Amino acid sequence: MPKYLAPHLQPLVEYRDGDILISVPAKSGTTWTMNIVHQLRSGGDPDVNVYDDVPWIEYRERPDQTDEELLERWKAMPRDVPRAFKTHSAPGGPFLKYMENVKYVVVCRNPEEALVSFRHMIMNHDPRNWALWNTPMEEAKETWYRDDFKTWYHEVGLKFSPPGAPPIPGGFQTLFYWSFIAGWWPHRNKPNVLMLHFKEMKADHEGTIRKIADFLGFKPTEEQWPKVLEYTSFPWMKEHGLQFQPGYKTDAPMLLPDTMVRKGATGDQAADGMTPEIAADMKEWAKKIVQDEAAIKYIYEGGPIPPDA
């Protein structure tokens, strides 16, 4: 994994009643959902710096940053509004536990779309960020980069395992997508969990924003609503893309410009290299990892969330 990831921070956070956890797999609408929550909470903020406003509780900004620095910063966040945090984790793993005193906004996306987008993101890391984390560019390329998605899928995606840990069956897709939906599915109908699908969010922007507002109890004024909708739109976020990536104010931002907010498209995975053969292989991995067929159907397609069995 990139060395800036620090998932051990998650259980160290002193969560407050009413905190908001935005739980979304990699490249599945995380940044958009973070911004939605912040814009609703603020009533419309054109100066958003989303990784300051909605901290990522699996992320260190620099190698010498201590756990205590981050934990104290998060502890000192204002108490007059709910804090919001980003995570890629789901319950059932070693780090994130389901809690009844917080609210969860959970977003799923077709894993085929998300995985091709993940490759694009990892290959557009800023060389200065690799250097910050003492990763030579040659090592980064050997570990993470491949010229086409098919090669990347077989040589990188399927073979991933965390440092010092045994290989994960299915690699990245299991880590990010199959374990995610398997972990959240038993909680999908809990009153403090709002589960959404990226495809449906894209199809109904305003309806989605209002649904999240109702769930979280945010009530923008009539004057604020146009700003909230504008600042959560894809064109506005694309135009202000630097405000939506980690470390954009530093000398070593995570990504190259214009790569965090990319296309925001659905159904376009073939253009990024997804093949019918890889799609079929992913479906087989899903069946091996996820026990409930309804959960697999939902992460791919969205639709009505079924009641608990």
mmCIF file of N, CA, C and O in Angstrom, residues 68-142:
data_model
loop_
_atom_site.group_PDB
_atom_site.id
_atom_site.type_symbol
_atom_site.label_atom_id
_atom_site.label_comp_id
_atom_site.label_asym_id
_atom_site.label_seq_id
_atom_site.Cartn_x
_atom_site.Cartn_y
_atom_site.Cartn_z
ATOM 1 N N GLU A 68 -0.578 11.124 17.426
ATOM 2 C CA GLU A 68 -1.084 12.083 18.405
ATOM 3 C C GLU A 68 -1.418 13.426 17.768
ATOM 4 O O GLU A 68 -2.410 14.062 18.141
ATOM 5 N N GLU A 69 -0.603 13.865 16.788
ATOM 6 C CA GLU A 69 -0.887 15.139 16.124
ATOM 7 C C GLU A 69 -2.246 15.110 15.442
ATOM 8 O O GLU A 69 -3.053 16.039 15.566
ATOM 9 N N LEU A 70 -2.517 14.031 14.713
ATOM 10 C CA LEU A 70 -3.788 13.928 14.006
ATOM 11 C C LEU A 70 -4.951 13.762 14.977
ATOM 12 O O LEU A 70 -5.991 14.416 14.835
ATOM 13 N N LEU A 71 -4.798 12.906 15.963
ATOM 14 C CA LEU A 71 -5.883 12.654 16.904
ATOM 15 C C LEU A 71 -6.243 13.913 17.683
ATOM 16 O O LEU A 71 -7.428 14.189 17.922
ATOM 17 N N GLU A 72 -5.238 14.697 18.070
ATOM 18 C CA GLU A 72 -5.506 15.943 18.786
ATOM 19 C C GLU A 72 -6.179 16.965 17.872
ATOM 20 O O GLU A 72 -7.053 17.720 18.299
ATOM 21 N N ARG A 73 -5.772 17.007 16.610
ATOM 22 C CA ARG A 73 -6.405 17.923 15.660
ATOM 23 C C ARG A 73 -7.878 17.582 15.493
ATOM 24 O O ARG A 73 -8.742 18.473 15.500
ATOM 25 N N TRP A 74 -8.169 16.302 15.333
ATOM 26 C CA TRP A 74 -9.558 15.892 15.154
ATOM 27 C C TRP A 74 -10.370 16.118 16.431
ATOM 28 O O TRP A 74 -11.546 16.476 16.377
ATOM 29 N N LYS A 75 -9.730 15.925 17.570
ATOM 30 C CA LYS A 75 -10.410 16.150 18.847
ATOM 31 C C LYS A 75 -10.772 17.614 19.027
ATOM 32 O O LYS A 75 -11.783 17.951 19.665
ATOM 33 N N ALA A 76 -9.948 18.505 18.468
ATOM 34 C CA ALA A 76 -10.163 19.948 18.627
ATOM 35 C C ALA A 76 -11.138 20.522 17.613
ATOM 36 O O ALA A 76 -11.416 21.729 17.648
ATOM 37 N N MET A 77 -11.682 19.720 16.714
ATOM 38 C CA MET A 77 -12.638 20.233 15.732
ATOM 39 C C MET A 77 -13.880 20.782 16.432
ATOM 40 O O MET A 77 -14.229 20.334 17.532
ATOM 41 N N PRO A 78 -14.537 21.788 15.846
ATOM 42 C CA PRO A 78 -15.674 22.440 16.507
ATOM 43 C C PRO A 78 -16.743 21.450 16.963
ATOM 44 O O PRO A 78 -16.961 20.415 16.332
ATOM 45 N N ARG A 79 -17.410 21.834 18.058
ATOM 46 C CA ARG A 79 -18.464 20.992 18.615
ATOM 47 C C ARG A 79 -19.861 21.497 18.286
ATOM 48 O O ARG A 79 -20.844 20.833 18.619
ATOM 49 N N ASP A 80 -19.959 22.660 17.621
ATOM 50 C CA ASP A 80 -21.282 23.201 17.336
ATOM 51 C C ASP A 80 -21.904 22.614 16.074
ATOM 52 O O ASP A 80 -23.076 22.866 15.784
ATOM 53 N N VAL A 81 -21.114 21.861 15.312
ATOM 54 C CA VAL A 81 -21.626 21.129 14.147
ATOM 55 C C VAL A 81 -21.043 19.723 14.184
ATOM 56 O O VAL A 81 -19.970 19.506 14.761
ATOM 57 N N PRO A 82 -21.718 18.757 13.585
ATOM 58 C CA PRO A 82 -21.163 17.398 13.595
ATOM 59 C C PRO A 82 -19.853 17.335 12.810
ATOM 60 O O PRO A 82 -19.720 17.960 11.753
ATOM 61 N N ARG A 83 -18.903 16.577 13.342
ATOM 62 C CA ARG A 83 -17.709 16.302 12.559
ATOM 63 C C ARG A 83 -18.049 15.272 11.492
ATOM 64 O O ARG A 83 -18.947 14.441 11.663
ATOM 65 N N ALA A 84 -17.311 15.320 10.384
ATOM 66 C CA ALA A 84 -17.466 14.310 9.332
ATOM 67 C C ALA A 84 -16.088 13.777 8.985
ATOM 68 O O ALA A 84 -15.109 14.529 8.930
ATOM 69 N N PHE A 85 -16.007 12.471 8.765
ATOM 70 C CA PHE A 85 -14.758 11.801 8.446
ATOM 71 C C PHE A 85 -14.945 10.913 7.226
ATOM 72 O O PHE A 85 -16.016 10.358 6.997
ATOM 73 N N LYS A 86 -13.864 10.774 6.479
ATOM 74 C CA LYS A 86 -13.828 9.853 5.341
ATOM 75 C C LYS A 86 -13.170 8.544 5.762
ATOM 76 O O LYS A 86 -12.174 8.527 6.488
ATOM 77 N N THR A 87 -13.713 7.437 5.251
ATOM 78 C CA THR A 87 -13.051 6.147 5.379
ATOM 79 C C THR A 87 -13.380 5.286 4.167
ATOM 80 O O THR A 87 -14.456 5.412 3.574
ATOM 81 N N HIS A 88 -12.448 4.420 3.798
ATOM 82 C CA HIS A 88 -12.712 3.415 2.768
ATOM 83 C C HIS A 88 -13.085 2.070 3.403
ATOM 84 O O HIS A 88 -13.282 1.088 2.679
ATOM 85 N N SER A 89 -13.151 2.011 4.706
ATOM 86 C CA SER A 89 -13.366 0.748 5.404
ATOM 87 C C SER A 89 -14.846 0.484 5.648
ATOM 88 O O SER A 89 -15.682 1.378 5.560
ATOM 89 N N ALA A 90 -15.127 -0.764 6.005
ATOM 90 C CA ALA A 90 -16.480 -1.198 6.342
ATOM 91 C C ALA A 90 -16.418 -2.023 7.619
ATOM 92 O O ALA A 90 -15.355 -2.563 7.969
ATOM 93 N N PRO A 91 -17.540 -2.160 8.328
ATOM 94 C CA PRO A 91 -17.547 -3.036 9.501
ATOM 95 C C PRO A 91 -17.193 -4.464 9.124
ATOM 96 O O PRO A 91 -17.398 -4.892 7.986
ATOM 97 N N GLY A 92 -16.667 -5.182 10.065
ATOM 98 C CA GLY A 92 -16.296 -6.575 9.829
ATOM 99 C C GLY A 92 -14.815 -6.770 9.652
ATOM 100 O O GLY A 92 -14.311 -7.884 9.764
ATOM 101 N N GLY A 93 -14.087 -5.687 9.368
ATOM 102 C CA GLY A 93 -12.640 -5.755 9.263
ATOM 103 C C GLY A 93 -11.982 -5.434 10.593
ATOM 104 O O GLY A 93 -12.652 -5.254 11.617
ATOM 105 N N PRO A 94 -10.672 -5.308 10.596
ATOM 106 C CA PRO A 94 -9.963 -5.107 11.863
ATOM 107 C C PRO A 94 -9.980 -3.674 12.375
ATOM 108 O O PRO A 94 -9.552 -3.431 13.503
ATOM 109 N N PHE A 95 -10.476 -2.710 11.586
ATOM 110 C CA PHE A 95 -10.295 -1.313 11.971
ATOM 111 C C PHE A 95 -11.595 -0.574 12.266
ATOM 112 O O PHE A 95 -11.704 0.105 13.271
ATOM 113 N N LEU A 96 -12.573 -0.667 11.395
ATOM 114 C CA LEU A 96 -13.812 0.092 11.566
ATOM 115 C C LEU A 96 -14.876 -0.780 12.211
ATOM 116 O O LEU A 96 -15.187 -1.860 11.712
ATOM 117 N N LYS A 97 -15.445 -0.284 13.298
ATOM 118 C CA LYS A 97 -16.512 -0.988 13.988
ATOM 119 C C LYS A 97 -17.824 -0.208 13.833
ATOM 120 O O LYS A 97 -17.826 1.021 13.863
ATOM 121 N N TYR A 98 -18.918 -0.950 13.683
ATOM 122 C CA TYR A 98 -20.224 -0.306 13.623
ATOM 123 C C TYR A 98 -20.564 0.275 14.996
ATOM 124 O O TYR A 98 -20.401 -0.384 16.026
ATOM 125 N N MET A 99 -21.034 1.532 15.015
ATOM 126 C CA MET A 99 -21.425 2.205 16.255
ATOM 127 C C MET A 99 -22.816 2.796 16.082
ATOM 128 O O MET A 99 -23.153 3.321 15.018
ATOM 129 N N GLU A 100 -23.608 2.743 17.115
ATOM 130 C CA GLU A 100 -24.973 3.238 17.032
ATOM 131 C C GLU A 100 -25.070 4.741 17.251
ATOM 132 O O GLU A 100 -26.100 5.342 16.923
ATOM 133 N N ASN A 101 -24.027 5.372 17.787
ATOM 134 C CA ASN A 101 -24.115 6.788 18.147
ATOM 135 C C ASN A 101 -23.605 7.726 17.055
ATOM 136 O O ASN A 101 -23.539 8.941 17.266
ATOM 137 N N VAL A 102 -23.230 7.190 15.894
ATOM 138 C CA VAL A 102 -22.796 8.024 14.772
ATOM 139 C C VAL A 102 -23.705 7.735 13.580
ATOM 140 O O VAL A 102 -24.476 6.770 13.586
ATOM 141 N N LYS A 103 -23.586 8.578 12.545
ATOM 142 C CA LYS A 103 -24.346 8.355 11.324
ATOM 143 C C LYS A 103 -23.388 7.990 10.200
ATOM 144 O O LYS A 103 -22.285 8.533 10.114
ATOM 145 N N TYR A 104 -23.825 7.089 9.337
ATOM 146 C CA TYR A 104 -23.009 6.600 8.232
ATOM 147 C C TYR A 104 -23.681 6.927 6.903
ATOM 148 O O TYR A 104 -24.858 6.603 6.701
ATOM 149 N N VAL A 105 -22.933 7.557 6.012
ATOM 150 C CA VAL A 105 -23.357 7.709 4.624
ATOM 151 C C VAL A 105 -22.491 6.745 3.816
ATOM 152 O O VAL A 105 -21.271 6.918 3.720
ATOM 153 N N VAL A 106 -23.106 5.717 3.278
ATOM 154 C CA VAL A 106 -22.410 4.621 2.609
ATOM 155 C C VAL A 106 -22.760 4.666 1.121
ATOM 156 O O VAL A 106 -23.942 4.699 0.762
ATOM 157 N N VAL A 107 -21.734 4.676 0.286
ATOM 158 C CA VAL A 107 -21.964 4.748 -1.165
ATOM 159 C C VAL A 107 -21.284 3.559 -1.844
ATOM 160 O O VAL A 107 -20.133 3.233 -1.535
ATOM 161 N N CYS A 108 -21.997 2.926 -2.748
ATOM 162 C CA CYS A 108 -21.461 1.829 -3.544
ATOM 163 C C CYS A 108 -21.424 2.245 -5.021
ATOM 164 O O CYS A 108 -22.181 3.129 -5.446
ATOM 165 N N ARG A 109 -20.558 1.585 -5.771
ATOM 166 C CA ARG A 109 -20.463 1.837 -7.212
ATOM 167 C C ARG A 109 -20.142 0.532 -7.919
ATOM 168 O O ARG A 109 -19.508 -0.360 -7.328
ATOM 169 N N ASN A 110 -20.573 0.413 -9.150
ATOM 170 C CA ASN A 110 -20.213 -0.754 -9.952
ATOM 171 C C ASN A 110 -18.698 -0.964 -9.864
ATOM 172 O O ASN A 110 -17.923 -0.092 -10.270
ATOM 173 N N PRO A 111 -18.248 -2.099 -9.350
ATOM 174 C CA PRO A 111 -16.808 -2.304 -9.163
ATOM 175 C C PRO A 111 -15.996 -2.270 -10.452
ATOM 176 O O PRO A 111 -14.799 -1.956 -10.413
ATOM 177 N N GLU A 112 -16.612 -2.598 -11.569
ATOM 178 C CA GLU A 112 -15.877 -2.498 -12.839
ATOM 179 C C GLU A 112 -15.486 -1.049 -13.117
ATOM 180 O O GLU A 112 -14.361 -0.757 -13.519
ATOM 181 N N GLU A 113 -16.429 -0.125 -12.916
ATOM 182 C CA GLU A 113 -16.135 1.294 -13.104
ATOM 183 C C GLU A 113 -15.085 1.772 -12.112
ATOM 184 O O GLU A 113 -14.159 2.514 -12.463
ATOM 185 N N ALA A 114 -15.245 1.347 -10.867
ATOM 186 C CA ALA A 114 -14.360 1.842 -9.810
ATOM 187 C C ALA A 114 -12.931 1.335 -9.980
ATOM 188 O O ALA A 114 -11.970 2.082 -9.768
ATOM 189 N N LEU A 115 -12.779 0.080 -10.376
ATOM 190 C CA LEU A 115 -11.430 -0.488 -10.447
ATOM 191 C C LEU A 115 -10.618 0.127 -11.580
ATOM 192 O O LEU A 115 -9.423 0.399 -11.414
ATOM 193 N N VAL A 116 -11.235 0.386 -12.727
ATOM 194 C CA VAL A 116 -10.476 1.033 -13.803
ATOM 195 C C VAL A 116 -10.102 2.458 -13.401
ATOM 196 O O VAL A 116 -9.021 2.959 -13.749
ATOM 197 N N SER A 117 -10.965 3.104 -12.639
ATOM 198 C CA SER A 117 -10.670 4.451 -12.168
ATOM 199 C C SER A 117 -9.558 4.432 -11.126
ATOM 200 O O SER A 117 -8.732 5.351 -11.059
ATOM 201 N N PHE A 118 -9.518 3.378 -10.311
ATOM 202 C CA PHE A 118 -8.459 3.269 -9.310
ATOM 203 C C PHE A 118 -7.089 3.170 -9.968
ATOM 204 O O PHE A 118 -6.124 3.799 -9.527
ATOM 205 N N ARG A 119 -7.000 2.377 -11.033
ATOM 206 C CA ARG A 119 -5.708 2.291 -11.732
ATOM 207 C C ARG A 119 -5.292 3.671 -12.237
ATOM 208 O O ARG A 119 -4.122 4.056 -12.112
ATOM 209 N N HIS A 120 -6.222 4.402 -12.802
ATOM 210 C CA HIS A 120 -5.908 5.742 -13.299
ATOM 211 C C HIS A 120 -5.394 6.617 -12.163
ATOM 212 O O HIS A 120 -4.431 7.372 -12.330
ATOM 213 N N MET A 121 -6.036 6.534 -11.008
ATOM 214 C CA MET A 121 -5.642 7.367 -9.871
ATOM 215 C C MET A 121 -4.246 7.009 -9.382
ATOM 216 O O MET A 121 -3.402 7.884 -9.178
ATOM 217 N N ILE A 122 -3.962 5.725 -9.215
ATOM 218 C CA ILE A 122 -2.670 5.331 -8.655
ATOM 219 C C ILE A 122 -1.536 5.678 -9.610
ATOM 220 O O ILE A 122 -0.421 6.013 -9.192
ATOM 221 N N MET A 123 -1.798 5.631 -10.915
ATOM 222 C CA MET A 123 -0.758 5.953 -11.890
ATOM 223 C C MET A 123 -0.593 7.451 -12.097
ATOM 224 O O MET A 123 0.312 7.879 -12.818
ATOM 225 N N ASN A 124 -1.448 8.246 -11.462
ATOM 226 C CA ASN A 124 -1.320 9.696 -11.545
ATOM 227 C C ASN A 124 -0.926 10.314 -10.210
ATOM 228 O O ASN A 124 -1.189 11.492 -9.963
ATOM 229 N N HIS A 125 -0.271 9.520 -9.371
ATOM 230 C CA HIS A 125 0.319 10.089 -8.167
ATOM 231 C C HIS A 125 1.435 11.056 -8.567
ATOM 232 O O HIS A 125 2.178 10.807 -9.519
ATOM 233 N N ASP A 126 1.519 12.123 -7.823
ATOM 234 C CA ASP A 126 2.559 13.119 -8.083
ATOM 235 C C ASP A 126 3.922 12.544 -7.690
ATOM 236 O O ASP A 126 4.069 12.024 -6.582
ATOM 237 N N PRO A 127 4.918 12.589 -8.582
ATOM 238 C CA PRO A 127 6.247 12.073 -8.224
ATOM 239 C C PRO A 127 6.798 12.681 -6.942
ATOM 240 O O PRO A 127 7.550 12.020 -6.209
ATOM 241 N N ARG A 128 6.426 13.916 -6.636
ATOM 242 C CA ARG A 128 6.895 14.544 -5.403
ATOM 243 C C ARG A 128 6.325 13.849 -4.173
ATOM 244 O O ARG A 128 6.962 13.833 -3.111
ATOM 245 N N ASN A 129 5.126 13.277 -4.312
ATOM 246 C CA ASN A 129 4.544 12.566 -3.179
ATOM 247 C C ASN A 129 5.227 11.228 -2.959
ATOM 248 O O ASN A 129 5.484 10.828 -1.818
ATOM 249 N N TRP A 130 5.539 10.520 -4.055
ATOM 250 C CA TRP A 130 6.325 9.296 -3.897
ATOM 251 C C TRP A 130 7.652 9.624 -3.204
ATOM 252 O O TRP A 130 8.087 8.896 -2.301
ATOM 253 N N ALA A 131 8.285 10.723 -3.606
ATOM 254 C CA ALA A 131 9.571 11.100 -3.013
ATOM 255 C C ALA A 131 9.412 11.454 -1.544
ATOM 256 O O ALA A 131 10.264 11.095 -0.710
ATOM 257 N N LEU A 132 8.335 12.152 -1.200
ATOM 258 C CA LEU A 132 8.082 12.506 0.194
ATOM 259 C C LEU A 132 8.061 11.270 1.074
ATOM 260 O O LEU A 132 8.567 11.282 2.205
ATOM 261 N N TRP A 133 7.493 10.190 0.545
ATOM 262 C CA TRP A 133 7.359 8.953 1.308
ATOM 263 C C TRP A 133 8.503 7.976 1.026
ATOM 264 O O TRP A 133 8.363 6.771 1.253
ATOM 265 N N ASN A 134 9.603 8.507 0.526
ATOM 266 C CA ASN A 134 10.829 7.719 0.330
ATOM 267 C C ASN A 134 10.606 6.506 -0.560
ATOM 268 O O ASN A 134 11.149 5.425 -0.324
ATOM 269 N N THR A 135 9.789 6.706 -1.579
ATOM 270 C CA THR A 135 9.546 5.660 -2.569
ATOM 271 C C THR A 135 10.146 6.116 -3.890
ATOM 272 O O THR A 135 9.610 7.029 -4.530
ATOM 273 N N PRO A 136 11.266 5.523 -4.313
ATOM 274 C CA PRO A 136 11.850 5.919 -5.601
ATOM 275 C C PRO A 136 10.859 5.710 -6.735
ATOM 276 O O PRO A 136 10.048 4.776 -6.715
ATOM 277 N N MET A 137 10.899 6.577 -7.721
ATOM 278 C CA MET A 137 9.953 6.494 -8.826
ATOM 279 C C MET A 137 10.053 5.151 -9.525
ATOM 280 O O MET A 137 9.038 4.582 -9.969
ATOM 281 N N GLU A 138 11.251 4.602 -9.632
ATOM 282 C CA GLU A 138 11.417 3.301 -10.277
ATOM 283 C C GLU A 138 10.669 2.217 -9.504
ATOM 284 O O GLU A 138 10.032 1.334 -10.095
ATOM 285 N N GLU A 139 10.735 2.291 -8.178
ATOM 286 C CA GLU A 139 10.014 1.311 -7.347
ATOM 287 C C GLU A 139 8.509 1.481 -7.486
ATOM 288 O O GLU A 139 7.762 0.488 -7.575
ATOM 289 N N ALA A 140 8.055 2.742 -7.495
ATOM 290 C CA ALA A 140 6.625 2.990 -7.642
ATOM 291 C C ALA A 140 6.107 2.427 -8.964
ATOM 292 O O ALA A 140 5.050 1.788 -9.015
ATOM 293 N N LYS A 141 6.852 2.662 -10.030
ATOM 294 C CA LYS A 141 6.409 2.176 -11.331
ATOM 295 C C LYS A 141 6.395 0.657 -11.381
ATOM 296 O O LYS A 141 5.459 0.054 -11.920
ATOM 297 N N GLU A 142 7.415 0.025 -10.822
ATOM 298 C CA GLU A 142 7.466 -1.439 -10.831
ATOM 299 C C GLU A 142 6.325 -2.038 -10.028
ATOM 300 O O GLU A 142 5.754 -3.070 -10.391
#
